[in-house]
Amino acid sequence: MALKIRQNQSPEPPESCPLTECMKIIGGAWTPNIIWSLRAGPRRFSELRVDIPPISPKVLSTRLRDLESRGVLTRTIMPTSPPSVEYALTPLGARLMPAIEGIVDVGHALKLQGYKA
Amino acid sequence: MALKIRQNQSPEPPESCPLTECMKIIGGAWTPNIIWSLRAGPRRFSELRVDIPPISPKVLSTRLRDLESRGVLTRTIMPTSPPSVEYALTPLGARLMPAIEGIVDVGHALKLQGYKA
DNA sequence: CAGTATCCCCAAGGATACTG
DNA sequence: CAGTATCCTTGGGGATACTG
């Protein structure tokens, strides 16, 4: 049998471009929405699910953990019954808001002018 | 005790969410970089390849056509020899700049403060 | 120069079900 | 409530080669 050479498909991280770096944080599916939902204060898991209806619990969980690991948000277990968990932006996460706001503003402007994909 | 009402922050349907709409435009790989490269004026295909080294011609071509179809940029064949093609932002594309700038600024700030993934 | 043409790949997402 | 556990699909990219 022929030896199967795995092609080198690994993308050499181009170069730490601020643009690319930032997109790595907010580029994931629903990530901007999550950060946006946290703009006015902490939200719980199920609240986020309501904020962003189409997101599945698995994906929400994945994205939250990813954002937590990147230092964008904190996860706090509240000693309530039933237990609840609050997610809140860190100062670092708050720093991302201008970028998200920029996207929201532009999206809003496009919508107002009747932009269609 | 009084109900602690947590205000619903974004009651917007996801399909019409400006955030999501805008991300559909700039969410593609290298898309922000392409738009960013056009910020100061038209660029040619090979210039863009130099601007964004790791991008393959196929992907660059794909993204450019996508952006053209979305009305973000124009493609102009220059009657030179050898032939060259210029890509330039449309007014609509220029509208995206604040969003991109926001991302760039935040990325830059994160980098300055030594942020690592 | 400015792209197409192929082929391939895998990890991000989705669907669904289940649990502490 | 706040998640895991599985399984599966897809299409966005990547590599490489070729052309007008």
XYZ file of C-alpha atoms (C1' of nucleotides) in Angstrom:
274
model
C 0.000 0.000 0.000
C 1.081 3.432 -0.731
C 2.416 5.431 2.073
C 0.091 8.218 2.841
C 1.956 11.378 3.382
C 0.035 13.792 5.443
C 0.091 17.096 3.714
C 1.298 19.987 5.661
C -1.906 21.808 6.204
C -0.863 23.540 9.318
C -1.053 27.227 8.809
C 2.044 28.867 10.063
C 0.609 31.589 12.232
C 1.217 34.371 9.801
C 2.718 36.904 12.040
C 1.277 38.347 15.126
C -0.854 40.898 13.365
C -3.088 42.768 15.791
C -5.956 42.283 13.415
C -5.472 38.558 13.189
C -4.853 38.226 16.887
C -8.034 40.027 17.758
C -10.018 38.035 15.230
C -8.835 34.867 16.886
C -10.674 36.016 19.974
C -13.869 37.328 18.484
C -13.904 35.248 15.330
C -15.654 32.203 16.713
C -19.292 31.596 16.001
C -21.528 33.600 18.335
C -18.537 35.028 20.126
C -19.364 38.644 19.332
C -22.930 38.023 20.394
C -21.822 36.601 23.706
C -19.558 39.531 24.463
C -22.270 41.902 23.372
C -24.739 40.243 25.697
C -22.388 40.804 28.584
C -21.880 44.483 27.875
C -24.271 45.700 30.563
C -23.350 43.243 33.240
C -23.145 39.581 34.157
C -25.404 37.038 32.552
C -26.202 33.486 33.416
C -25.938 30.503 31.139
C -29.608 30.223 30.441
C -29.917 33.961 29.981
C -27.317 33.808 27.288
C -29.237 31.011 25.654
C -32.253 33.274 25.544
C -30.198 36.175 24.273
C -28.865 34.076 21.450
C -31.619 31.578 20.693
C -30.021 29.538 17.931
C -26.956 28.653 19.939
C -26.789 25.118 21.240
C -25.733 24.456 24.809
C -22.673 22.649 23.608
C -21.454 25.496 21.494
C -22.276 28.068 24.133
C -20.360 26.076 26.680
C -17.438 25.680 24.322
C -17.271 29.357 23.496
C -17.603 30.388 27.135
C -14.763 28.143 28.164
C -12.666 29.398 25.323
C -13.307 33.000 26.262
C -12.608 32.226 29.874
C -9.314 30.599 28.988
C -8.387 33.685 27.006
C -9.096 35.910 29.950
C -12.031 37.614 28.312
C -14.615 36.664 30.877
C -14.973 35.147 34.305
C -17.139 32.277 35.407
C -18.591 32.564 38.877
C -20.659 29.934 40.589
C -23.281 31.608 42.696
C -24.115 29.819 45.959
C -27.799 29.793 45.257
C -30.328 27.069 45.014
C -30.673 26.001 42.360
C -27.102 26.774 41.482
C -26.494 29.436 38.938
C -23.391 30.566 37.172
C -22.612 34.069 36.171
C -20.415 35.109 33.340
C -18.954 38.567 33.319
C -16.455 40.443 31.221
C -13.015 40.961 32.626
C -11.280 44.299 32.120
C -9.626 42.631 29.177
C -12.982 41.583 27.841
C -14.273 45.082 28.294
C -11.459 46.233 26.095
C -12.977 44.282 23.267
C -16.200 46.243 23.412
C -15.088 49.029 21.070
C -14.396 46.443 18.407
C -17.757 44.781 18.922
C -19.491 48.126 19.009
C -17.832 49.059 15.769
C -19.204 45.926 14.183
C -22.644 46.515 15.611
C -22.682 50.121 14.462
C -21.651 49.248 10.970
C -24.115 46.409 10.823
C -26.822 48.765 11.952
C -25.865 51.350 9.370
C -25.883 48.765 6.631
C -29.256 47.559 7.710
C -30.677 51.057 7.714
C -29.541 51.564 4.204
C -31.267 48.369 3.200
C -28.161 46.328 2.657
C -28.798 42.813 1.542
C -26.188 40.139 1.335
C -38.168 40.282 48.281
C -38.662 42.227 45.187
C -38.029 40.487 42.003
C -34.657 41.290 40.700
C -35.462 41.904 37.136
C -32.581 41.494 34.906
C -33.273 43.572 31.908
C -33.324 41.789 28.680
C -30.561 43.402 26.825
C -30.838 42.272 23.277
C -34.263 41.087 22.263
C -33.288 41.104 18.662
C -33.935 38.126 16.464
C -30.636 36.658 15.452
C -31.334 36.558 11.770
C -31.736 40.297 11.635
C -29.044 41.095 14.139
C -26.700 43.770 12.790
C -23.855 42.074 14.559
C -24.417 38.784 12.839
C -25.039 40.431 9.496
C -21.834 42.379 9.668
C -19.872 39.346 10.762
C -21.078 37.513 7.711
C -19.226 40.090 5.665
C -16.019 40.393 7.614
C -16.021 36.964 9.205
C -14.242 35.116 6.430
C -10.609 34.209 6.747
C -8.362 37.097 5.764
C -11.336 39.281 4.989
C -10.506 41.929 7.560
C -6.939 41.938 6.335
C -8.043 42.477 2.772
C -10.290 45.377 3.664
C -7.590 46.798 5.840
C -5.096 46.603 3.007
C -7.432 48.638 0.839
C -7.903 51.390 3.388
C -5.487 53.795 1.752
C -6.428 53.154 -1.838
C -6.652 50.527 -4.551
C -4.422 47.514 -4.513
C -3.614 44.924 -7.110
C -3.891 41.191 -6.746
C -0.210 40.563 -6.272
C 0.105 43.495 -3.938
C -2.517 41.962 -1.729
C -0.616 38.710 -1.783
C 2.404 40.554 -0.501
C 0.338 42.367 2.090
C -1.015 39.102 3.401
C 1.739 36.580 2.761
C 0.137 33.371 3.972
C -2.941 33.706 1.815
C -3.140 31.377 -1.140
C -4.189 32.715 -4.523
C -7.271 30.569 -4.465
C -8.490 31.896 -1.177
C -7.612 35.452 -2.071
C -9.543 35.116 -5.286
C -12.479 33.558 -3.477
C -12.626 36.262 -0.866
C -12.264 39.036 -3.409
C -15.123 37.684 -5.462
C -17.221 37.284 -2.387
C -16.554 40.828 -1.294
C -17.240 42.083 -4.788
C -20.560 40.256 -4.887
C -21.474 41.837 -1.574
C -20.743 45.277 -2.919
C -17.808 45.826 -0.618
C -15.216 46.375 -3.300
C -14.830 46.876 -7.020
C -12.669 45.034 -9.460
C -11.194 47.084 -12.266
C -9.105 45.747 -15.076
C -6.473 48.286 -15.977
C -5.591 48.513 -19.686
C -1.925 48.106 -19.076
C 0.636 45.686 -20.299
C 0.972 43.351 -18.628
C -2.615 43.507 -17.477
C -3.265 44.410 -13.903
C -6.389 44.444 -11.839
C -7.183 46.905 -9.159
C -9.387 46.315 -6.197
C -10.851 49.263 -4.377
C -13.350 49.753 -1.617
C -16.789 50.955 -2.536
C -18.523 53.524 -0.341
C -20.200 50.567 1.279
C -16.844 48.951 1.863
C -15.536 52.162 3.329
C -18.371 51.992 5.799
C -16.851 48.838 7.187
C -13.637 50.569 8.079
C -14.711 51.708 11.540
C -15.438 48.116 12.451
C -12.086 46.948 11.143
C -10.328 49.838 12.805
C -11.986 48.937 16.052
C -10.636 45.430 15.761
C -7.191 46.643 14.833
C -7.097 49.129 17.681
C -8.142 46.571 20.222
C -5.708 44.051 18.839
C -2.966 46.604 19.085
C -3.876 47.493 22.632
C -3.890 43.847 23.628
C -0.528 43.333 22.051
C 0.931 46.314 23.834
C -0.175 44.953 27.134
C 1.484 41.681 26.317
C -1.647 39.691 25.741
C -1.076 36.140 24.710
C -3.694 33.641 23.684
C 0.366 39.218 -13.814
C -3.855 37.370 -12.203
C -5.968 34.219 -11.560
C -8.397 28.582 -12.179
C -8.462 23.887 -11.424
C -8.237 19.944 -8.292
C -7.915 17.547 -4.438
C -8.115 17.105 0.317
C -8.847 17.796 5.274
C -10.255 18.527 9.653
C -11.973 21.163 13.183
C -15.833 24.231 14.089
C -20.616 23.743 14.502
C -25.153 21.563 14.710
C -28.512 17.870 16.609
C -29.826 15.183 20.111
C -29.750 12.983 24.436
C -28.401 12.667 29.048
C -26.739 14.208 34.064
C -25.282 16.309 38.740
C -30.179 25.169 36.245
C -25.955 24.375 33.842
C -23.934 22.011 31.611
C -21.516 16.942 29.165
C -21.556 13.190 26.010
C -21.811 11.578 21.329
C -22.212 11.585 16.767
C -22.256 13.635 12.390
C -21.976 16.999 8.683
C -20.088 20.779 6.140
C -17.673 24.009 3.881
C -14.038 27.012 4.521
C -9.586 26.855 3.808
C -5.009 24.751 2.536
C -1.489 22.698 -1.001
C -0.180 22.289 -5.463
C -0.343 22.648 -10.337
C -1.655 24.899 -14.385
C -3.250 28.877 -17.839
C -4.537 33.212 -20.659
